[in-house]
Amino acid sequence: GQQLNQSPQSMFIQEGEDVSMNCTSSSIFNTWLWYKQDPGEGPVLLIALYKAGELTSNGRLTAQFGITRKDSFLNISASIPSDVGIYFCAGRTNAGGTSYGKLTFGQGTILTVHP
Amino acid sequence: DAGITQSPRHKVTETGTPVTLRCHQTENHRYMYWYRQDPGHGLRLIHYSYGVKDTDKGEVSDGYSVSRSKTEDFLLTLESATSSQTSVYFCASSNRENTEAFFGQGTRLTVV
């Protein structure tokens, strides 16, 4: 089946530093999503990308949908302690029909922020 | 946030016993999904539903069945639990109209 390769697997950074993580795939996706998961909770949507080349921001977060439609990255600027968690990328191959919402997830990036 | 709740939140069961996990949403969402989360694998889709009584398999459906008799409820059943099904299970729901999936808080299942 389809696979997303997410990197890095983990990051240990100091508060105030910028963070970058990315996902790559051998398959084309029509939608890229970025989720954050706090301990003991379900994933929460951070950013959704629907067009190749699209660059979208949500506060200190910026994500881009790669031109080839096979990759996406997420940047977090000026990290703070509450950014700690697991970040997942997810891709969807089509946006219609009965398969809407079927997502392929990356393995996750565990982010630790030291005060 | 979408009103989506899972029950139970934690369960320990013995190998070979049947187990049913429940997902309940109050958003009248058409689509519902069951994922499992395991270290190093992210989340993987088990089954999903695109309407009442309409379900289909995901990528890791072996050993699982689902039912959806009402819009708001989506049940996941492990017919005969195995240790490989020890995992954290997440339910999600969405509408097709420009909404992405909202996830429940998860059910941690341990099969001993």
PDB file of C-alpha atoms in Angstrom:
ATOM      1  CA  GLY A   1       0.000   0.000   0.000  1.00  0.00           C
ATOM      2  CA  GLN A   2       0.894   3.645  -0.002  1.00  0.00           C
ATOM      3  CA  GLN A   3       3.503   4.826   2.446  1.00  0.00           C
ATOM      4  CA  LEU A   4       4.567   8.184   3.728  1.00  0.00           C
ATOM      5  CA  ASN A   5       8.099   8.646   4.988  1.00  0.00           C
ATOM      6  CA  GLN A   6       8.177  11.283   7.694  1.00  0.00           C
ATOM      7  CA  SER A   7      11.393  12.739   9.051  1.00  0.00           C
ATOM      8  CA  PRO A   8      12.924  13.263  11.424  1.00  0.00           C
ATOM      9  CA  GLN A   9      11.524  10.635  13.764  1.00  0.00           C
ATOM     10  CA  SER A  10      12.300  12.805  16.779  1.00  0.00           C
ATOM     11  CA  MET A  11      13.660  16.245  17.580  1.00  0.00           C
ATOM     12  CA  PHE A  12      15.035  17.774  20.748  1.00  0.00           C
ATOM     13  CA  ILE A  13      15.213  21.550  20.573  1.00  0.00           C
ATOM     14  CA  GLN A  14      15.536  24.593  22.788  1.00  0.00           C
ATOM     15  CA  GLU A  15      12.642  26.945  23.317  1.00  0.00           C
ATOM     16  CA  GLY A  16      12.724  29.698  20.717  1.00  0.00           C
ATOM     17  CA  GLU A  17      14.282  27.601  17.968  1.00  0.00           C
ATOM     18  CA  ASP A  18      12.600  26.959  14.645  1.00  0.00           C
ATOM     19  CA  VAL A  19      11.553  23.444  13.661  1.00  0.00           C
ATOM     20  CA  SER A  20      11.224  21.802  10.273  1.00  0.00           C
ATOM     21  CA  MET A  21       9.844  18.389   9.408  1.00  0.00           C
ATOM     22  CA  ASN A  22       8.779  16.797   6.153  1.00  0.00           C
ATOM     23  CA  CYS A  23       6.989  13.933   4.489  1.00  0.00           C
ATOM     24  CA  THR A  24       7.752  12.254   1.214  1.00  0.00           C
ATOM     25  CA  SER A  25       5.931   9.637  -0.781  1.00  0.00           C
ATOM     26  CA  SER A  26       6.425   7.594  -3.927  1.00  0.00           C
ATOM     27  CA  SER A  27       2.738   8.215  -4.722  1.00  0.00           C
ATOM     28  CA  ILE A  28       0.907  11.387  -5.614  1.00  0.00           C
ATOM     29  CA  PHE A  29      -1.512  12.842  -3.086  1.00  0.00           C
ATOM     30  CA  ASN A  30      -4.206  15.393  -3.798  1.00  0.00           C
ATOM     31  CA  THR A  31      -4.425  16.583  -0.198  1.00  0.00           C
ATOM     32  CA  TRP A  32      -1.820  16.932   2.509  1.00  0.00           C
ATOM     33  CA  LEU A  33      -2.717  17.358   6.156  1.00  0.00           C
ATOM     34  CA  TRP A  34      -0.684  18.008   9.285  1.00  0.00           C
ATOM     35  CA  TYR A  35      -1.923  16.844  12.685  1.00  0.00           C
ATOM     36  CA  LYS A  36      -0.593  17.235  16.223  1.00  0.00           C
ATOM     37  CA  GLN A  37      -1.180  14.691  18.956  1.00  0.00           C
ATOM     38  CA  ASP A  38      -0.794  15.491  22.637  1.00  0.00           C
ATOM     39  CA  PRO A  39      -0.220  12.651  25.116  1.00  0.00           C
ATOM     40  CA  GLY A  40      -3.403  10.688  25.765  1.00  0.00           C
ATOM     41  CA  GLU A  41      -5.344  12.563  23.129  1.00  0.00           C
ATOM     42  CA  GLY A  42      -6.391  12.076  19.541  1.00  0.00           C
ATOM     43  CA  PRO A  43      -4.727  13.911  16.655  1.00  0.00           C
ATOM     44  CA  VAL A  44      -5.862  17.476  16.059  1.00  0.00           C
ATOM     45  CA  LEU A  45      -5.747  19.053  12.611  1.00  0.00           C
ATOM     46  CA  LEU A  46      -3.222  21.894  12.280  1.00  0.00           C
ATOM     47  CA  ILE A  47      -3.117  22.681   8.581  1.00  0.00           C
ATOM     48  CA  ALA A  48      -4.793  21.357   5.435  1.00  0.00           C
ATOM     49  CA  LEU A  49      -3.304  21.780   1.944  1.00  0.00           C
ATOM     50  CA  TYR A  50      -5.353  21.180  -1.194  1.00  0.00           C
ATOM     51  CA  LYS A  51      -3.310  22.519  -4.117  1.00  0.00           C
ATOM     52  CA  ALA A  52       0.175  21.711  -5.348  1.00  0.00           C
ATOM     53  CA  GLY A  53       2.516  24.541  -4.435  1.00  0.00           C
ATOM     54  CA  GLU A  54       0.148  25.890  -1.784  1.00  0.00           C
ATOM     55  CA  LEU A  55       1.806  27.567   1.195  1.00  0.00           C
ATOM     56  CA  THR A  56      -0.422  27.983   4.249  1.00  0.00           C
ATOM     57  CA  SER A  57       0.189  29.456   7.680  1.00  0.00           C
ATOM     58  CA  ASN A  58      -1.567  28.994  11.001  1.00  0.00           C
ATOM     59  CA  GLY A  59       0.027  31.261  13.571  1.00  0.00           C
ATOM     60  CA  ARG A  60       3.625  30.130  14.022  1.00  0.00           C
ATOM     61  CA  LEU A  61       3.059  27.116  11.770  1.00  0.00           C
ATOM     62  CA  THR A  62       3.682  27.111   8.032  1.00  0.00           C
ATOM     63  CA  ALA A  63       3.155  24.165   5.706  1.00  0.00           C
ATOM     64  CA  GLN A  64       3.640  23.667   1.992  1.00  0.00           C
ATOM     65  CA  PHE A  65       2.212  21.236  -0.540  1.00  0.00           C
ATOM     66  CA  GLY A  66       5.068  20.167  -2.810  1.00  0.00           C
ATOM     67  CA  ILE A  67       4.887  20.915  -6.516  1.00  0.00           C
ATOM     68  CA  THR A  68       5.321  17.248  -7.410  1.00  0.00           C
ATOM     69  CA  ARG A  69       2.437  16.380  -5.021  1.00  0.00           C
ATOM     70  CA  LYS A  70       4.714  13.789  -3.454  1.00  0.00           C
ATOM     71  CA  ASP A  71       5.930  15.792  -0.487  1.00  0.00           C
ATOM     72  CA  SER A  72       5.033  18.339   2.135  1.00  0.00           C
ATOM     73  CA  PHE A  73       6.819  20.142   4.923  1.00  0.00           C
ATOM     74  CA  LEU A  74       5.822  21.767   8.190  1.00  0.00           C
ATOM     75  CA  ASN A  75       7.758  24.559   9.874  1.00  0.00           C
ATOM     76  CA  ILE A  76       7.235  25.813  13.411  1.00  0.00           C
ATOM     77  CA  SER A  77       8.825  29.141  14.241  1.00  0.00           C
ATOM     78  CA  ALA A  78       9.968  30.286  17.682  1.00  0.00           C
ATOM     79  CA  SER A  79       9.019  27.070  19.437  1.00  0.00           C
ATOM     80  CA  ILE A  80       7.436  27.130  22.897  1.00  0.00           C
ATOM     81  CA  PRO A  81       7.029  24.344  25.478  1.00  0.00           C
ATOM     82  CA  SER A  82       3.416  23.656  24.495  1.00  0.00           C
ATOM     83  CA  ASP A  83       4.586  22.657  21.013  1.00  0.00           C
ATOM     84  CA  VAL A  84       5.672  19.347  22.548  1.00  0.00           C
ATOM     85  CA  GLY A  85       3.868  16.394  21.022  1.00  0.00           C
ATOM     86  CA  ILE A  86       3.783  14.087  18.035  1.00  0.00           C
ATOM     87  CA  TYR A  87       3.283  15.630  14.614  1.00  0.00           C
ATOM     88  CA  PHE A  88       1.814  13.559  11.808  1.00  0.00           C
ATOM     89  CA  CYS A  89       1.561  14.206   8.140  1.00  0.00           C
ATOM     90  CA  ALA A  90      -1.288  12.567   6.246  1.00  0.00           C
ATOM     91  CA  GLY A  91      -2.143  12.317   2.583  1.00  0.00           C
ATOM     92  CA  ARG A  92      -5.303  11.611   0.644  1.00  0.00           C
ATOM     93  CA  THR A  93      -5.326  10.451  -2.955  1.00  0.00           C
ATOM     94  CA  ASN A  94      -8.759  11.739  -3.921  1.00  0.00           C
ATOM     95  CA  ALA A  95     -11.327  14.041  -2.465  1.00  0.00           C
ATOM     96  CA  GLY A  96     -14.511  12.470  -3.689  1.00  0.00           C
ATOM     97  CA  GLY A  97     -16.660   9.412  -3.596  1.00  0.00           C
ATOM     98  CA  THR A  98     -16.947   6.899  -0.800  1.00  0.00           C
ATOM     99  CA  SER A  99     -13.242   7.008  -0.047  1.00  0.00           C
ATOM    100  CA  TYR A 100     -13.268  10.614   1.132  1.00  0.00           C
ATOM    101  CA  GLY A 101     -11.321  10.893   4.322  1.00  0.00           C
ATOM    102  CA  LYS A 102      -9.262   7.740   3.855  1.00  0.00           C
ATOM    103  CA  LEU A 103      -5.900   9.000   4.959  1.00  0.00           C
ATOM    104  CA  THR A 104      -2.411   7.576   4.799  1.00  0.00           C
ATOM    105  CA  PHE A 105      -0.335   8.705   7.776  1.00  0.00           C
ATOM    106  CA  GLY A 106       3.367   9.200   8.239  1.00  0.00           C
ATOM    107  CA  GLN A 107       5.104   7.565  11.183  1.00  0.00           C
ATOM    108  CA  GLY A 108       5.147  10.775  13.198  1.00  0.00           C
ATOM    109  CA  THR A 109       7.784  13.193  14.504  1.00  0.00           C
ATOM    110  CA  ILE A 110       8.168  13.374  18.267  1.00  0.00           C
ATOM    111  CA  LEU A 111       9.008  16.936  19.269  1.00  0.00           C
ATOM    112  CA  THR A 112      10.576  17.781  22.622  1.00  0.00           C
ATOM    113  CA  VAL A 113      11.131  21.421  23.556  1.00  0.00           C
ATOM    114  CA  HIS A 114      13.510  22.257  26.385  1.00  0.00           C
ATOM    115  CA  PRO A 115      12.737  25.487  28.245  1.00  0.00           C
TER     116      PRO A 115
ATOM    117  CA  ASP B   1     -14.399  20.638  18.005  1.00  0.00           C
ATOM    118  CA  ALA B   2     -16.605  17.821  16.759  1.00  0.00           C
ATOM    119  CA  GLY B   3     -18.439  15.946  19.485  1.00  0.00           C
ATOM    120  CA  ILE B   4     -16.935  12.516  19.158  1.00  0.00           C
ATOM    121  CA  THR B   5     -16.499  10.145  22.045  1.00  0.00           C
ATOM    122  CA  GLN B   6     -15.064   6.674  22.348  1.00  0.00           C
ATOM    123  CA  SER B   7     -15.835   4.023  24.915  1.00  0.00           C
ATOM    124  CA  PRO B   8     -14.286   2.462  26.772  1.00  0.00           C
ATOM    125  CA  ARG B   9     -11.112   4.548  27.089  1.00  0.00           C
ATOM    126  CA  HIS B  10      -9.127   1.633  28.422  1.00  0.00           C
ATOM    127  CA  LYS B  11      -9.689  -2.095  28.246  1.00  0.00           C
ATOM    128  CA  VAL B  12      -7.735  -5.205  29.122  1.00  0.00           C
ATOM    129  CA  THR B  13      -9.009  -8.446  27.675  1.00  0.00           C
ATOM    130  CA  GLU B  14      -7.859 -12.016  27.273  1.00  0.00           C
ATOM    131  CA  THR B  15      -6.749 -13.654  24.057  1.00  0.00           C
ATOM    132  CA  GLY B  16      -9.630 -15.271  22.244  1.00  0.00           C
ATOM    133  CA  THR B  17     -12.393 -13.124  23.692  1.00  0.00           C
ATOM    134  CA  PRO B  18     -14.601 -10.856  21.575  1.00  0.00           C
ATOM    135  CA  VAL B  19     -14.285  -7.123  22.136  1.00  0.00           C
ATOM    136  CA  THR B  20     -16.421  -4.240  20.912  1.00  0.00           C
ATOM    137  CA  LEU B  21     -15.323  -0.621  20.891  1.00  0.00           C
ATOM    138  CA  ARG B  22     -17.866   2.134  20.439  1.00  0.00           C
ATOM    139  CA  CYS B  23     -17.607   5.485  18.718  1.00  0.00           C
ATOM    140  CA  HIS B  24     -20.344   8.080  19.070  1.00  0.00           C
ATOM    141  CA  GLN B  25     -20.519  11.406  17.232  1.00  0.00           C
ATOM    142  CA  THR B  26     -23.031  14.197  17.624  1.00  0.00           C
ATOM    143  CA  GLU B  27     -22.124  16.173  14.494  1.00  0.00           C
ATOM    144  CA  ASN B  28     -24.313  14.263  12.026  1.00  0.00           C
ATOM    145  CA  HIS B  29     -21.171  13.469  10.022  1.00  0.00           C
ATOM    146  CA  ARG B  30     -21.636  11.070   7.154  1.00  0.00           C
ATOM    147  CA  TYR B  31     -18.189   9.476   7.259  1.00  0.00           C
ATOM    148  CA  MET B  32     -16.672   7.579  10.175  1.00  0.00           C
ATOM    149  CA  TYR B  33     -13.378   5.743  10.501  1.00  0.00           C
ATOM    150  CA  TRP B  34     -11.494   3.411  12.786  1.00  0.00           C
ATOM    151  CA  TYR B  35      -7.696   3.670  12.937  1.00  0.00           C
ATOM    152  CA  ARG B  36      -5.133   1.914  15.048  1.00  0.00           C
ATOM    153  CA  GLN B  37      -1.949   3.574  16.238  1.00  0.00           C
ATOM    154  CA  ASP B  38       1.233   1.617  16.834  1.00  0.00           C
ATOM    155  CA  PRO B  39       4.779   2.885  17.400  1.00  0.00           C
ATOM    156  CA  GLY B  40       6.629   3.361  14.137  1.00  0.00           C
ATOM    157  CA  HIS B  41       3.484   2.997  12.028  1.00  0.00           C
ATOM    158  CA  GLY B  42       1.565   6.180  12.585  1.00  0.00           C
ATOM    159  CA  LEU B  43      -2.170   5.602  12.228  1.00  0.00           C
ATOM    160  CA  ARG B  44      -3.493   2.894   9.958  1.00  0.00           C
ATOM    161  CA  LEU B  45      -7.053   2.632   8.715  1.00  0.00           C
ATOM    162  CA  ILE B  46      -8.952  -0.460   9.809  1.00  0.00           C
ATOM    163  CA  HIS B  47     -12.467   0.138   8.432  1.00  0.00           C
ATOM    164  CA  TYR B  48     -14.532   3.097   7.453  1.00  0.00           C
ATOM    165  CA  SER B  49     -18.163   3.942   6.835  1.00  0.00           C
ATOM    166  CA  TYR B  50     -19.650   6.287   4.242  1.00  0.00           C
ATOM    167  CA  GLY B  51     -23.207   6.036   5.507  1.00  0.00           C
ATOM    168  CA  VAL B  52     -25.583   3.985   7.628  1.00  0.00           C
ATOM    169  CA  LYS B  53     -24.995   0.310   6.857  1.00  0.00           C
ATOM    170  CA  ASP B  54     -22.309   1.283   4.294  1.00  0.00           C
ATOM    171  CA  THR B  55     -18.833   0.180   5.290  1.00  0.00           C
ATOM    172  CA  ASP B  56     -15.609  -0.820   3.625  1.00  0.00           C
ATOM    173  CA  LYS B  57     -12.212  -2.212   4.538  1.00  0.00           C
ATOM    174  CA  GLY B  58      -9.081  -0.245   5.209  1.00  0.00           C
ATOM    175  CA  GLU B  59      -5.498  -1.397   4.990  1.00  0.00           C
ATOM    176  CA  VAL B  60      -5.431  -3.486   8.219  1.00  0.00           C
ATOM    177  CA  SER B  61      -8.928  -4.966   8.388  1.00  0.00           C
ATOM    178  CA  ASP B  62      -8.101  -8.632   9.079  1.00  0.00           C
ATOM    179  CA  GLY B  63      -9.547  -9.744  12.434  1.00  0.00           C
ATOM    180  CA  TYR B  64     -11.891  -6.756  12.684  1.00  0.00           C
ATOM    181  CA  SER B  65     -15.486  -6.113  11.752  1.00  0.00           C
ATOM    182  CA  VAL B  66     -17.619  -2.984  11.988  1.00  0.00           C
ATOM    183  CA  SER B  67     -21.246  -2.010  12.059  1.00  0.00           C
ATOM    184  CA  ARG B  68     -23.115   1.242  11.630  1.00  0.00           C
ATOM    185  CA  SER B  69     -26.816   1.049  12.313  1.00  0.00           C
ATOM    186  CA  LYS B  70     -27.214   4.763  13.096  1.00  0.00           C
ATOM    187  CA  THR B  71     -25.467   7.854  11.779  1.00  0.00           C
ATOM    188  CA  GLU B  72     -24.007   8.660  15.178  1.00  0.00           C
ATOM    189  CA  ASP B  73     -22.607   5.242  16.140  1.00  0.00           C
ATOM    190  CA  PHE B  74     -19.800   3.192  14.628  1.00  0.00           C
ATOM    191  CA  LEU B  75     -18.800  -0.036  16.360  1.00  0.00           C
ATOM    192  CA  LEU B  76     -15.534  -1.908  15.960  1.00  0.00           C
ATOM    193  CA  THR B  77     -15.496  -5.579  16.906  1.00  0.00           C
ATOM    194  CA  LEU B  78     -12.558  -7.865  17.408  1.00  0.00           C
ATOM    195  CA  GLU B  79     -14.119 -11.268  16.910  1.00  0.00           C
ATOM    196  CA  SER B  80     -11.380 -13.133  18.783  1.00  0.00           C
ATOM    197  CA  ALA B  81      -8.779 -10.827  20.246  1.00  0.00           C
ATOM    198  CA  THR B  82      -5.090 -11.576  19.704  1.00  0.00           C
ATOM    199  CA  SER B  83      -1.995 -10.039  21.273  1.00  0.00           C
ATOM    200  CA  SER B  84      -1.158  -8.377  17.934  1.00  0.00           C
ATOM    201  CA  GLN B  85      -4.315  -6.318  18.350  1.00  0.00           C
ATOM    202  CA  THR B  86      -2.941  -4.617  21.442  1.00  0.00           C
ATOM    203  CA  SER B  87      -2.954  -1.010  20.305  1.00  0.00           C
ATOM    204  CA  VAL B  88      -4.510   2.394  20.680  1.00  0.00           C
ATOM    205  CA  TYR B  89      -7.666   2.691  18.592  1.00  0.00           C
ATOM    206  CA  PHE B  90      -8.954   5.994  17.284  1.00  0.00           C
ATOM    207  CA  CYS B  91     -12.286   6.797  15.802  1.00  0.00           C
ATOM    208  CA  ALA B  92     -12.770   9.783  13.498  1.00  0.00           C
ATOM    209  CA  SER B  93     -15.632  11.401  11.632  1.00  0.00           C
ATOM    210  CA  SER B  94     -15.997  13.896   8.830  1.00  0.00           C
ATOM    211  CA  ASN B  95     -18.315  15.355   6.254  1.00  0.00           C
ATOM    212  CA  ARG B  96     -17.416  15.527   2.632  1.00  0.00           C
ATOM    213  CA  GLU B  97     -18.142  19.246   2.465  1.00  0.00           C
ATOM    214  CA  ASN B  98     -14.748  20.744   3.175  1.00  0.00           C
ATOM    215  CA  THR B  99     -14.241  19.301   6.616  1.00  0.00           C
ATOM    216  CA  GLU B 100     -11.382  17.095   7.592  1.00  0.00           C
ATOM    217  CA  ALA B 101     -11.574  14.241  10.050  1.00  0.00           C
ATOM    218  CA  PHE B 102     -11.987  14.969  13.746  1.00  0.00           C
ATOM    219  CA  PHE B 103     -10.588  12.323  16.040  1.00  0.00           C
ATOM    220  CA  GLY B 104     -11.826  10.908  19.311  1.00  0.00           C
ATOM    221  CA  GLN B 105      -9.572  10.592  22.335  1.00  0.00           C
ATOM    222  CA  GLY B 106      -8.699   6.970  21.687  1.00  0.00           C
ATOM    223  CA  THR B 107      -9.175   3.589  23.338  1.00  0.00           C
ATOM    224  CA  ARG B 108      -6.154   1.811  24.715  1.00  0.00           C
ATOM    225  CA  LEU B 109      -6.716  -1.939  24.297  1.00  0.00           C
ATOM    226  CA  THR B 110      -4.431  -4.527  25.841  1.00  0.00           C
ATOM    227  CA  VAL B 111      -4.843  -8.190  24.923  1.00  0.00           C
ATOM    228  CA  VAL B 112      -3.150 -10.519  27.409  1.00  0.00           C
TER     229      VAL B 112
END
